[in-house]
Coordinates of C-alpha atoms and ligand atoms in Angstrom, one line a residue:
M28 CA -11.0 -16.9 43.6
T29 CA -13.3 -15.9 40.8
V30 CA -14.0 -18.3 37.9
R31 CA -14.0 -16.8 34.8
P32 CA -16.6 -17.4 31.9
S33 CA -15.2 -20.0 29.6
A34 CA -14.7 -19.6 25.7
P35 CA -14.8 -22.3 22.9
A36 CA -11.7 -23.6 21.3
F37 CA -11.2 -22.1 17.7
P38 CA -9.4 -23.4 14.7
E39 CA -5.7 -23.7 14.3
G40 CA -4.4 -20.8 12.7
F41 CA -6.9 -18.4 14.1
L42 CA -5.8 -14.9 14.1
W43 CA -6.3 -13.5 17.6
G44 CA -5.9 -10.0 18.1
A45 CA -6.5 -6.5 19.4
S46 CA -7.6 -3.6 17.0
T47 CA -6.7 -0.2 17.4
A48 CA -7.0 3.2 14.9
A49 CA -4.2 5.9 14.5
H50 CA -6.1 8.8 15.6
Q51 CA -7.7 7.4 18.8
I52 CA -4.4 6.4 20.2
E53 CA -1.3 8.3 18.8
G54 CA -2.2 11.9 19.8
N55 CA -1.7 15.1 18.1
N56 CA -2.9 14.0 14.7
T57 CA -2.7 18.0 13.6
A58 CA -2.8 17.7 9.9
S59 CA -6.0 15.7 9.8
D60 CA -9.6 16.5 9.3
W61 CA -10.6 15.4 12.9
W62 CA -8.0 17.5 14.6
H63 CA -9.6 20.4 12.6
F64 CA -13.1 19.6 13.5
E65 CA -12.2 18.9 17.4
H66 CA -11.4 22.5 17.2
S67 CA -14.1 24.0 15.2
G68 CA -16.6 24.0 17.7
S69 CA -18.8 21.4 16.3
G70 CA -21.5 19.7 18.6
F71 CA -20.1 16.3 17.7
V72 CA -17.2 16.7 20.0
S73 CA -17.0 17.4 23.6
E74 CA -13.3 17.2 24.1
P75 CA -10.2 17.3 21.5
S76 CA -7.9 14.3 21.2
G77 CA -4.9 16.1 22.2
D78 CA -2.0 13.5 23.2
A79 CA -4.6 10.7 23.2
V80 CA -2.5 7.9 24.8
D81 CA 0.5 9.0 23.0
S82 CA 1.0 5.5 21.4
F83 CA 2.5 7.5 18.5
H84 CA 5.9 7.1 20.8
R85 CA 4.8 4.2 23.1
W86 CA 3.6 1.5 20.3
P87 CA 6.7 -0.9 21.2
E88 CA 5.4 -0.9 24.9
D89 CA 1.6 -1.6 23.7
M90 CA 2.9 -4.3 21.1
D91 CA 4.8 -6.0 24.2
L92 CA 1.5 -6.0 26.2
L93 CA -0.3 -7.6 23.6
V94 CA 2.0 -10.2 22.7
G95 CA 2.9 -10.7 26.6
A96 CA -0.6 -11.7 27.0
G97 CA -0.9 -14.4 24.5
F98 CA -2.0 -12.7 21.4
T99 CA -0.8 -13.3 17.8
D100 CA -2.0 -10.3 15.7
Y101 CA -2.5 -6.8 15.7
R102 CA -4.7 -4.7 14.0
F103 CA -3.6 -1.0 13.4
S104 CA -4.0 2.0 11.1
I105 CA -1.6 4.3 9.2
E106 CA -2.4 8.0 9.3
W107 CA -2.8 9.3 5.7
A108 CA -2.5 13.1 7.3
R109 CA 0.8 12.4 8.6
I110 CA 2.0 10.8 5.6
E111 CA 0.9 13.2 2.9
P112 CA 0.1 16.2 5.4
A113 CA 0.0 18.5 2.4
P114 CA -1.1 17.5 -1.0
G115 CA 1.7 15.8 -2.9
E116 CA 4.4 16.1 -0.2
F117 CA 4.9 12.6 1.3
S118 CA 7.1 12.4 4.6
A119 CA 9.6 9.7 4.7
A120 CA 10.1 10.1 8.4
M121 CA 6.8 8.9 8.9
I122 CA 6.5 6.1 6.1
E123 CA 9.6 5.1 8.1
H124 CA 7.5 5.2 11.4
Y125 CA 5.1 2.9 10.1
R126 CA 7.4 0.7 8.6
A127 CA 9.4 0.3 11.8
M128 CA 6.1 -0.5 13.3
V129 CA 5.1 -3.5 10.9
Q130 CA 8.7 -4.5 11.5
G131 CA 8.1 -4.3 15.2
A132 CA 5.2 -6.1 15.1
L133 CA 6.8 -9.2 13.3
R134 CA 9.9 -9.3 15.7
R135 CA 7.6 -10.0 18.4
G136 CA 5.6 -12.4 16.8
L137 CA 2.6 -10.3 16.0
R138 CA 1.3 -10.3 12.4
P139 CA 0.0 -6.9 11.8
L140 CA -3.5 -6.4 10.1
V141 CA -3.0 -2.9 8.6
T142 CA -5.6 -0.3 7.9
L143 CA -5.1 2.5 5.6
H144 CA -8.0 4.6 6.5
H145 CA -9.7 4.6 9.7
F146 CA -12.2 7.4 9.7
T147 CA -9.6 10.3 9.2
A148 CA -8.0 11.9 6.3
P149 CA -5.7 14.9 5.7
L150 CA -7.5 18.0 6.4
W151 CA -6.7 19.3 2.3
F152 CA -8.2 16.1 1.2
T153 CA -11.5 16.9 3.5
A154 CA -11.2 20.6 2.4
R155 CA -11.4 20.1 -1.2
G156 CA -14.8 18.0 -0.9
G157 CA -13.6 14.7 0.6
W158 CA -14.7 11.3 -0.9
T159 CA -17.2 13.0 -3.3
A160 CA -15.0 15.5 -4.8
E161 CA -13.6 14.9 -8.6
G162 CA -10.3 13.0 -8.1
A163 CA -10.7 11.8 -4.7
T164 CA -10.0 8.1 -5.8
E165 CA -7.1 9.2 -7.8
L166 CA -5.8 11.0 -4.5
F167 CA -6.4 7.9 -2.3
V168 CA -4.7 5.6 -4.7
R169 CA -1.7 7.9 -5.3
Y170 CA -1.3 7.8 -1.3
L171 CA -1.5 3.9 -1.4
D172 CA 1.2 3.7 -4.0
R173 CA 3.6 5.5 -1.8
I174 CA 3.2 3.6 1.5
A175 CA 4.8 0.6 -0.5
P176 CA 7.7 0.4 2.1
I177 CA 5.5 -0.3 5.0
L178 CA 3.3 -2.9 3.2
D179 CA 6.2 -4.8 1.7
A180 CA 7.9 -5.0 5.4
G181 CA 5.5 -8.1 6.0
V182 CA 1.9 -7.1 5.8
E183 CA -0.3 -10.1 5.0
H184 CA -3.7 -8.6 5.7
I185 CA -4.7 -5.0 4.4
C186 CA -7.8 -3.2 5.3
T187 CA -8.4 -0.6 2.6
I188 CA -11.2 1.3 4.3
N189 CA -12.6 1.1 8.1
E190 CA -16.4 1.5 8.2
P191 CA -17.2 2.8 4.8
N192 CA -21.2 2.7 5.8
M193 CA -20.2 4.7 8.8
V194 CA -18.3 7.1 7.2
A195 CA -21.3 7.7 4.7
I196 CA -23.5 7.9 7.9
M197 CA -21.3 10.6 9.2
A198 CA -21.5 12.4 5.9
S199 CA -25.3 12.1 6.2
L200 CA -25.6 13.6 9.8
R201 CA -23.1 16.1 9.3
K202 CA -25.1 17.4 6.2
Q203 CA -28.3 17.7 8.5
G204 CA -26.2 19.1 11.5
A205 CA -27.1 16.2 13.7
G206 CA -25.1 15.0 16.9
T207 CA -23.9 11.7 17.7
D208 CA -27.2 10.9 20.1
A209 CA -28.4 9.6 16.8
F210 CA -26.7 6.4 17.7
T211 CA -28.1 5.7 21.0
T212 CA -31.8 6.0 20.6
G213 CA -31.7 2.5 18.4
G214 CA -30.8 2.2 14.7
L215 CA -28.9 3.8 12.3
P216 CA -29.3 7.2 10.3
T217 CA -29.5 6.4 6.6
P218 CA -25.7 6.7 5.0
D219 CA -25.0 9.5 2.5
L220 CA -25.8 7.8 -0.9
E221 CA -23.1 9.3 -2.9
T222 CA -20.4 9.2 -0.3
G223 CA -21.2 5.5 -0.2
E224 CA -20.9 5.0 -3.7
A225 CA -17.6 6.9 -3.8
L226 CA -16.3 5.0 -1.0
I227 CA -17.1 1.9 -2.8
R228 CA -15.4 3.1 -6.2
A229 CA -12.3 4.0 -3.9
H230 CA -12.1 0.6 -2.5
H231 CA -12.1 -1.2 -6.0
A232 CA -9.3 1.2 -7.1
A233 CA -7.3 0.5 -3.9
R234 CA -8.0 -3.5 -4.4
Q235 CA -6.7 -3.1 -8.0
L236 CA -3.6 -1.1 -7.2
L237 CA -2.9 -3.1 -3.9
R238 CA -3.0 -6.6 -6.0
A239 CA -0.7 -5.6 -8.5
K240 CA 1.9 -3.9 -6.1
H241 CA 1.6 -6.6 -3.5
P242 CA 0.6 -9.7 -4.9
G243 CA 1.1 -11.8 -1.9
A244 CA -1.1 -9.5 0.5
K245 CA -4.8 -10.5 1.2
I246 CA -6.9 -7.4 0.8
G247 CA -10.5 -6.5 2.3
W248 CA -12.5 -3.6 4.1
S249 CA -14.2 -3.8 7.3
L250 CA -17.8 -3.1 7.9
S251 CA -20.0 -1.9 10.6
L252 CA -22.4 -5.0 10.5
Q253 CA -24.9 -4.8 13.6
D254 CA -27.2 -7.9 14.2
V255 CA -30.2 -6.8 12.3
Q256 CA -33.4 -8.8 13.6
A257 CA -36.8 -8.9 12.2
E258 CA -39.7 -8.5 14.5
P259 CA -42.2 -11.5 13.5
G260 CA -43.3 -10.7 10.0
A261 CA -41.1 -7.8 9.3
E262 CA -38.2 -10.0 7.6
A263 CA -38.8 -8.0 4.4
A264 CA -38.8 -4.7 6.1
A265 CA -35.7 -5.7 8.1
A266 CA -33.8 -6.4 4.5
E267 CA -34.9 -3.2 3.2
Y268 CA -33.7 -1.1 6.4
A269 CA -30.2 -3.1 6.4
R270 CA -29.8 -2.7 2.3
P271 CA -28.4 0.8 2.2
R272 CA -26.7 0.7 5.7
Q273 CA -25.0 -2.5 5.3
T274 CA -25.8 -4.9 2.8
V275 CA -24.7 -2.9 -0.3
F276 CA -21.2 -2.5 1.3
V277 CA -21.0 -6.4 1.9
E278 CA -21.9 -6.7 -1.8
A279 CA -19.0 -4.3 -2.7
A280 CA -16.3 -6.6 -1.1
A281 CA -17.3 -9.4 -3.7
G282 CA -14.1 -10.5 -4.9
D283 CA -12.0 -9.5 -1.9
D284 CA -10.0 -12.0 -0.1
W285 CA -11.8 -11.5 3.1
I286 CA -14.3 -9.2 4.8
G287 CA -14.4 -7.6 7.9
V288 CA -17.1 -7.7 10.4
Q289 CA -17.3 -5.2 13.1
T290 CA -20.3 -6.1 15.7
Y291 CA -21.1 -4.2 19.0
T292 CA -25.1 -4.7 19.4
R293 CA -28.4 -5.7 17.6
I294 CA -31.0 -3.4 15.9
V295 CA -34.5 -4.7 15.9
V296 CA -36.8 -3.5 12.9
G297 CA -40.4 -3.6 12.7
E298 CA -42.8 -2.3 10.0
D299 CA -45.2 0.6 10.4
D300 CA -47.4 1.7 7.6
G301 CA -45.5 -0.3 5.1
A302 CA -41.8 1.3 6.0
P303 CA -39.2 -0.4 8.2
V304 CA -38.6 1.1 11.5
A305 CA -35.8 0.7 13.9
R306 CA -37.2 0.1 17.3
P307 CA -36.1 2.0 20.2
V308 CA -33.7 -0.2 22.7
P309 CA -36.4 -0.7 25.6
D310 CA -36.1 1.4 28.7
D311 CA -35.2 -1.9 30.8
A312 CA -32.5 -3.0 28.8
Q313 CA -29.1 -3.4 29.9
R314 CA -26.7 -0.6 28.2
T315 CA -23.2 -0.1 27.6
I316 CA -21.7 3.1 28.2
T317 CA -22.2 4.4 24.9
G318 CA -25.8 3.7 25.1
W319 CA -26.1 0.5 22.8
E320 CA -28.0 -2.5 24.1
Y321 CA -25.8 -5.0 25.7
Y322 CA -26.1 -8.0 23.4
P323 CA -23.3 -10.5 23.2
P324 CA -24.8 -12.7 20.5
A325 CA -24.9 -9.9 17.8
L326 CA -21.5 -10.9 16.8
G327 CA -22.8 -14.8 15.8
G328 CA -25.8 -12.8 13.7
A329 CA -23.6 -10.2 11.9
V330 CA -21.1 -13.0 10.8
R331 CA -23.9 -15.1 9.6
E332 CA -25.4 -12.5 7.6
A333 CA -22.1 -11.5 5.9
A334 CA -21.7 -15.2 5.0
R335 CA -25.3 -15.3 3.7
V336 CA -24.5 -12.4 1.2
L337 CA -20.8 -13.8 0.4
P338 CA -20.8 -17.2 1.0
D339 CA -17.2 -17.7 -0.3
T340 CA -15.5 -15.0 1.4
P341 CA -13.9 -15.6 4.5
V342 CA -14.9 -13.7 7.5
I343 CA -12.4 -11.8 10.0
V344 CA -13.8 -10.4 13.0
T345 CA -11.9 -7.0 12.9
E346 CA -13.8 -5.4 15.8
N347 CA -16.1 -6.4 18.8
G348 CA -16.2 -5.1 22.3
I349 CA -17.9 -3.1 24.7
A350 CA -17.7 0.2 26.7
T351 CA -17.8 -0.7 30.3
S352 CA -16.2 0.7 33.5
D353 CA -16.7 -3.0 34.7
D354 CA -14.2 -5.3 33.4
D355 CA -15.9 -8.4 34.6
E356 CA -18.5 -7.2 32.3
R357 CA -16.3 -7.1 29.4
I358 CA -15.6 -10.6 29.9
E359 CA -18.9 -11.9 30.4
Y360 CA -19.7 -9.7 27.0
T361 CA -16.8 -11.4 24.9
A362 CA -17.2 -14.6 26.2
G363 CA -20.8 -14.5 24.9
A364 CA -19.9 -12.9 21.5
L365 CA -17.1 -15.8 21.0
Q366 CA -19.7 -18.5 21.9
S367 CA -22.0 -16.9 19.0
L368 CA -19.2 -16.8 16.8
K369 CA -18.0 -20.4 17.4
S370 CA -21.5 -21.7 16.9
A371 CA -21.5 -20.0 13.6
I372 CA -18.0 -21.8 12.8
D373 CA -19.6 -24.9 13.7
D374 CA -22.3 -24.3 11.2
G375 CA -19.6 -24.3 8.6
I376 CA -19.1 -20.5 8.1
R377 CA -15.2 -19.7 7.4
V378 CA -14.1 -17.3 10.1
D379 CA -10.3 -16.4 10.0
G380 CA -9.8 -14.5 13.1
Y381 CA -11.0 -12.2 16.0
F382 CA -9.6 -8.9 16.8
H383 CA -11.0 -7.5 19.6
W384 CA -11.9 -3.6 20.1
T385 CA -9.9 -2.4 21.5
L386 CA -6.4 -2.7 22.9
L387 CA -6.1 0.9 24.8
D388 CA -8.7 3.1 26.5
N389 CA -8.8 5.8 24.0
Y390 CA -10.3 8.6 22.2
E391 CA -13.7 7.7 21.3
W392 CA -14.6 10.1 18.3
G393 CA -15.5 13.0 20.3
H394 CA -14.4 12.3 24.1
Y395 CA -12.8 9.8 26.4
G396 CA -15.7 8.7 28.3
P397 CA -16.3 5.2 26.7
T398 CA -13.9 2.8 27.7
F399 CA -13.6 -0.2 25.4
G400 CA -9.9 -1.0 26.3
L401 CA -8.5 -4.1 27.6
I402 CA -5.9 -1.8 29.0
A403 CA -6.6 1.3 31.3
V404 CA -4.2 4.4 30.6
D405 CA -3.5 7.3 32.6
R406 CA -4.0 10.2 30.5
Q407 CA -1.5 12.6 32.5
T408 CA 1.3 10.0 32.7
F409 CA 0.7 7.4 30.2
V410 CA 0.9 4.6 32.5
R411 CA -0.6 1.5 31.0
T412 CA -2.5 -0.8 33.4
P413 CA -3.7 -4.0 31.9
K414 CA -7.2 -5.1 33.0
P415 CA -8.1 -8.8 33.8
S416 CA -9.8 -8.9 30.4
L417 CA -6.5 -8.8 28.5
A418 CA -5.0 -11.8 30.4
W419 CA -8.3 -13.8 30.0
L420 CA -8.6 -13.1 26.4
G421 CA -5.0 -13.9 25.8
A422 CA -5.6 -17.6 27.5
V423 CA -8.5 -18.0 25.5
S424 CA -6.4 -16.9 22.2
R425 CA -4.0 -19.7 23.5
G426 CA -6.8 -22.2 23.7
A427 CA -7.5 -22.4 27.4
D428 CA -11.1 -22.8 27.8
E429 CA -11.4 -21.7 31.3
I430 CA -9.3 -19.1 33.4
V431 CA -9.4 -18.9 37.0
A432 CA -8.0 -15.4 38.4
A433 CA -7.3 -14.6 41.9
Ligands
LIG3 C1 -14.9 2.1 14.9 C2 -13.9 2.5 15.9 C3 -14.9 2.7 17.3 C4 -15.6 1.8 17.7 C5 -16.6 2.0 19.1 C6 -16.0 1.3 15.2 O1 -17.1 1.8 14.6 O2 -14.1 1.8 13.9 O3 -13.2 3.6 15.9 O4 -14.0 3.5 18.3 O5 -16.6 1.5 16.4 O6 -17.4 2.8 18.5

């Protein structure tokens, strides 16, 4: 018998779910920019997404596993490249596909939180210059205007754009021709300012349209918010460091119905010669498969920071998790993260939900190596094998404060 770590009880009505993203699980997203990118010989990508884990066909089974474990919510994204594979050509079949997913979730007792853009765009959109090209916002809004049948099927929470700050960082890395190892050394590259501004404009335009068309829906966006910690005396430098990478995007959520916080680790910032510097993760620190420092309480820190900037906006944790092949470590990490989240709630911060990243081991933007999933997937047969963490977190979501597993 193994006694699993306990996790604290959460408020009534709390959203408990897992998150996924279409490109990472569906497979064969051939009209997308990422599919093209995966086959263009870029140094970012070591293997293509291929079939991913075939959730395009197997979403009913995936939802059954989630609800069967006790969860009440599912965050998934819809794929613009499938819905509008060529400019102005909208696929009724794909709109119906995602409408059926929303209905399928609700029928099972899962409330869908739907993301409208999770890193991927139609290839044609990116080829014409992406977010910074003239008319980009109008094209995004035109797509949103056409997906009413999906959202009207019963979506209460809508996330316009996932991690705009990371999209802007990726834009800047691509301009410099740098690789993803930029993420493992500690700290984050500076986002591309123009891309960031364009995404903020697109979010505000999207919010306006969605509010007019779907007055009952709660609209927000989800940000990559790591726990930025200042070395003693470097508080101003840490704030300066966080500003372009995180804070401006939090401020842009003013007026939203909620803000999505997505946290994996911390970043320690010091000051050298008057400038902020992210310290490298120490050599002896415990790291995850992605190379990030293992630091569960980062979640509470990031949530507190979002609430400091926007005290009146409810937080939803839209992603939090760990890439590990040791599921006991996943449970231990998640229990620690939830403790830090509960302590923020106890201090008066309004947090409306927690979505674990992620439901299934999946395509981690360039390779299948990092396993973040609550469920393992055989990529030849697509057989799903739940890990103990799925049942553990499901039980936590039902209010159990300690789980004993065989
Ligand atoms: C993204 C996910 C990604 C996860 C782990 C977030 O940046 O939204 O798509 O897989 O972090 O890297």
